[in-house]
Amino acid sequence: MLKNSIDVCPSGGGVGAFIEGIDLAELDESGAGTLRSALGEHGVLFFRDQNIAPEAHIAMAERFGGVNVNRFFGHVEGQPQIAEVRKEPDQKANIGGGWHTDHSYDQVPAMGSILLARETPPAGGDTLFANMYAAFDSLSDGLKATLEGLNAVHSSRHVFGAKPKNPDQREALKGRIGNAEAAQQDAIHPVVIKHPISGRKALYVNPGFTLHFEGWTEAESKPLLDYLYQNAARPEHTYRFQWANGSIAFWDNRATWHYAVNDYHGHRRLMHRITVEGVPVGR
Ligand code: SIN
């Protein structure tokens, strides 16, 4: 794949770019370099018509880092590196139906995920993305300075652990999410990180996995976190991606949040997700 044959077209929304002129089954090092830079700049890359085989999906992911085998998700039969994000017609709960960034509970959070649509509902099932550079840049200088001195505590326990915050949701996801005993991860990260690819400042807290600011109680943290969350999710900072079979979204967890919209009851949605290892996040 020649580097100069790849087109990077900004989504027109608050985050993300569409990539054209590429066959991800044939991705080489030069093409991967172009995508890496585009990912650092745009946060999430969208591709159409990439009905690639599971082996090619894995090979593509490995161009960007080691594969992180998800501890909690079911996986594709015979392919432990590929997690399944599935909702059947008779199921009501979906996976990822709230703003979050994956793996912020890990000491070394995953760099990103490559989500491939295998079966999409006739309508709905979009994914929203939000821009964490904009979530930081849009704050006042005073609040930016305060946040730059803070760390936050992130955890997987209340989501994937034995005592989840929402037991009904967990029960509804039985068979799709499991291994609660592996939910032992807590991690402390700066609230504002220097993005490992772009060098830009990004807000690094999220409603899914952040518990509180380090040294603050949950009650003390909540008002400020709520303010940051509503500002981050402002429509100006987001883009809503509509899937079709063979679409891929490749997002960077350090630059974006995502939210899987659960509006397609009665239809199947089946996605294959590979998560790519990251590097420690720092100021
Ligand atoms: C996820 O949170 O990884 C799932 C996103 C989606 O299914 O759109």
XYZ file of C-alpha atoms and ligand atoms in Angstrom:
291
model
C 0.000 0.000 0.000
C 1.617 3.263 -1.081
C 1.557 5.957 1.569
C 0.426 8.627 -0.883
C -2.592 6.563 -2.000
C -4.308 6.826 1.409
C -6.807 9.656 1.848
C -7.557 10.975 5.342
C -10.896 12.848 5.249
C -11.986 14.532 8.518
C -15.452 13.367 9.567
C -16.859 16.900 9.656
C -17.950 16.330 13.257
C -16.023 16.912 16.458
C -13.735 13.892 16.137
C -12.554 11.243 13.693
C -11.608 10.842 10.051
C -12.637 8.523 7.231
C -9.808 6.659 5.542
C -10.120 5.910 1.852
C -7.904 4.170 -0.685
C -6.810 1.334 1.553
C -7.309 -2.442 1.788
C -6.600 -3.292 5.421
C -5.908 -6.930 4.496
C -2.840 -5.640 2.620
C -1.644 -3.076 5.184
C 2.139 -2.624 5.160
C 4.503 -0.689 7.462
C 4.287 2.504 5.453
C 0.474 2.433 5.449
C 0.465 1.672 9.173
C 2.688 4.725 9.744
C 0.188 6.941 7.938
C -2.683 5.490 9.980
C -0.768 5.913 13.254
C -0.253 9.631 12.598
C -3.885 10.051 11.518
C -5.021 8.270 14.684
C -2.938 10.614 16.857
C -4.457 13.620 15.104
C -8.110 12.543 14.680
C -8.610 10.065 17.571
C -10.690 7.550 15.608
C -10.418 6.298 12.026
C -13.382 4.945 10.051
C -13.121 2.497 7.150
C -15.790 1.084 4.811
C -16.040 -2.274 3.000
C -13.282 -4.120 4.865
C -14.701 -7.641 5.112
C -11.313 -8.989 6.101
C -10.717 -12.496 7.490
C -10.060 -12.869 11.250
C -6.377 -13.617 10.498
C -6.045 -10.368 8.529
C -7.802 -8.478 11.333
C -5.195 -9.821 13.784
C -2.296 -9.101 11.400
C -3.527 -5.535 10.949
C -3.777 -5.010 14.727
C -0.250 -6.369 15.217
C 1.117 -3.573 13.015
C 0.227 -1.220 15.903
C 1.297 -3.286 18.924
C 0.686 -6.533 20.760
C -2.856 -7.832 21.009
C -4.446 -7.399 24.435
C -6.600 -10.475 25.073
C -9.620 -9.080 26.891
C -10.183 -10.704 30.307
C -13.931 -10.142 30.475
C -15.413 -10.496 26.980
C -16.366 -13.716 25.246
C -14.286 -14.361 22.150
C -14.735 -15.636 18.631
C -14.549 -19.433 18.529
C -10.952 -20.529 17.941
C -9.748 -16.872 17.967
C -9.034 -15.809 21.580
C -7.468 -12.558 20.349
C -10.798 -11.408 18.901
C -13.422 -10.372 21.454
C -17.075 -10.610 20.510
C -19.398 -7.654 21.046
C -22.746 -9.301 20.463
C -26.412 -8.572 21.051
C -29.043 -11.088 19.969
C -32.638 -10.257 18.957
C -34.014 -11.487 22.311
C -31.495 -9.519 24.424
C -32.073 -6.028 25.805
C -28.682 -5.098 27.330
C -25.758 -4.134 25.139
C -22.023 -3.932 25.786
C -20.485 -0.478 25.997
C -23.775 1.418 26.277
C -22.402 4.423 28.156
C -19.519 6.855 27.690
C -16.192 5.203 28.506
C -12.675 4.625 27.323
C -11.438 1.047 27.394
C -8.886 -0.224 29.911
C -8.230 3.013 31.835
C -8.277 0.685 34.890
C -5.014 -0.915 33.722
C -1.603 0.344 34.851
C -0.683 0.486 31.176
C -3.967 1.223 29.373
C -4.595 -0.324 25.977
C -3.773 1.996 23.098
C -7.001 1.368 21.221
C -9.394 -1.041 19.605
C -10.179 -2.110 16.071
C -13.891 -2.890 15.878
C -15.161 -4.674 12.748
C -18.892 -4.935 11.983
C -19.817 -8.496 11.004
C -23.604 -8.189 11.274
C -25.477 -4.929 11.716
C -29.159 -4.259 12.482
C -31.328 -2.750 9.710
C -31.265 0.591 11.543
C -29.599 1.910 14.700
C -26.679 0.457 16.634
C -24.472 3.491 15.905
C -21.424 4.320 18.007
C -20.750 7.816 19.346
C -17.201 9.071 19.788
C -16.013 12.100 21.779
C -12.805 14.093 21.418
C -10.650 14.281 24.568
C -8.317 16.917 23.104
C -11.332 19.206 22.663
C -12.636 18.197 26.095
C -9.450 19.687 27.538
C -8.821 22.571 25.115
C -12.327 23.981 25.672
C -11.787 24.544 29.425
C -10.695 27.806 31.019
C -6.995 28.373 31.729
C -7.772 28.291 35.454
C -9.469 24.901 35.365
C -6.816 23.520 33.014
C -4.099 24.495 35.504
C -5.994 22.841 38.381
C -6.553 19.625 36.448
C -2.926 19.423 35.354
C -1.931 18.975 38.982
C -4.368 16.106 39.643
C -4.370 12.333 39.294
C -7.469 10.111 39.188
C -8.196 6.592 40.395
C -9.681 4.192 37.829
C -11.105 0.723 38.476
C -12.674 -2.291 36.759
C -14.260 -3.703 39.956
C -17.559 -1.814 39.884
C -18.122 -2.783 36.238
C -16.688 -6.286 35.777
C -16.105 -7.422 39.394
C -18.082 -9.735 41.668
C -20.091 -6.828 43.145
C -21.019 -4.644 40.176
C -22.640 -1.235 40.636
C -25.463 -2.342 38.335
C -26.257 -6.031 39.105
C -29.285 -6.106 36.763
C -27.133 -5.034 33.831
C -24.537 -7.672 34.746
C -27.203 -10.367 34.921
C -28.497 -9.288 31.507
C -24.971 -9.580 30.070
C -24.424 -13.095 31.488
C -22.723 -15.304 28.901
C -21.241 -12.276 27.122
C -19.224 -10.766 30.005
C -17.576 -12.944 32.664
C -14.414 -13.752 34.623
C -15.386 -11.408 37.498
C -12.506 -12.696 39.625
C -10.076 -11.072 37.157
C -11.482 -7.600 37.921
C -8.774 -6.649 40.395
C -7.298 -3.719 38.528
C -7.108 -0.246 39.989
C -4.815 2.343 38.461
C -3.850 5.949 39.058
C -3.270 8.168 36.025
C -2.829 11.909 35.454
C -6.132 13.684 34.747
C -4.467 15.430 31.814
C -2.092 13.322 29.744
C 0.374 14.061 26.986
C -0.851 11.948 24.093
C 1.855 9.381 23.221
C 1.525 9.904 19.439
C 0.534 13.547 18.951
C 2.127 15.094 22.055
C -1.128 17.061 22.599
C -2.850 17.393 25.973
C -5.946 15.233 26.439
C -8.432 14.849 29.283
C -8.030 11.354 30.731
C -11.030 10.636 32.975
C -14.186 8.828 31.892
C -17.648 8.017 33.337
C -17.189 4.256 32.923
C -14.080 3.583 34.967
C -12.914 6.722 36.845
C -13.837 6.609 40.552
C -12.440 9.844 41.998
C -9.500 12.228 42.054
C -6.544 10.917 44.023
C -6.726 12.256 47.579
C -10.372 13.379 47.138
C -13.480 11.444 48.190
C -16.019 10.283 45.603
C -18.479 12.898 46.900
C -15.887 15.676 46.559
C -14.874 14.496 43.098
C -18.362 14.055 41.668
C -19.303 17.710 40.945
C -16.090 18.418 39.056
C -16.130 15.084 37.229
C -19.769 15.687 36.252
C -18.818 19.112 34.879
C -15.941 17.633 32.856
C -18.142 14.815 31.547
C -20.964 17.049 30.335
C -18.451 19.378 28.693
C -16.617 16.468 27.014
C -19.875 15.031 25.632
C -21.078 18.317 24.116
C -22.281 17.676 20.542
C -19.485 19.899 19.163
C -16.934 17.392 20.485
C -18.605 14.236 19.153
C -19.273 12.238 16.001
C -21.922 9.526 15.497
C -20.725 6.677 13.278
C -23.271 4.576 11.369
C -22.116 1.046 10.740
C -22.590 -1.260 7.759
C -21.273 -4.792 7.416
C -17.520 -4.559 6.816
C -17.139 -1.132 8.461
C -14.242 -0.695 10.865
C -13.669 1.912 13.570
C -10.128 2.086 14.936
C -10.070 4.320 18.000
C -7.372 5.586 20.312
C -8.391 5.245 23.974
C -6.113 8.101 25.050
C -7.758 10.628 22.706
C -11.425 9.555 22.664
C -14.392 8.108 24.509
C -17.041 5.953 22.857
C -20.680 4.981 23.494
C -22.562 2.108 21.797
C -26.164 3.248 21.209
C -28.698 0.598 22.271
C -31.676 1.353 20.012
C -32.130 -1.796 17.885
C -33.992 -4.291 20.081
C -35.224 -7.333 18.156
C -32.194 -7.430 15.837
C -28.758 -8.977 16.029
C -25.603 -6.852 16.101
C -22.284 -8.717 15.966
C -18.929 -6.971 16.100
C -15.370 -8.342 16.314
C -13.028 -6.326 18.502
C -9.261 -6.524 18.795
C -7.628 -4.407 21.480
C -4.053 -3.214 20.987
C -1.590 -2.810 23.864
C -0.469 0.695 24.790
C 2.287 2.448 26.699
C 2.174 4.090 30.139
C 0.259 7.382 30.042
C 1.974 10.398 31.579
C 2.004 14.193 31.719
C -17.232 -1.179 22.963
O -17.476 -0.432 23.890
O -16.127 -1.653 22.779
C -18.347 -1.529 21.993
C -18.598 -0.450 21.012
C -19.683 -0.808 20.066
O -20.176 -1.935 20.084
O -20.060 0.039 19.255
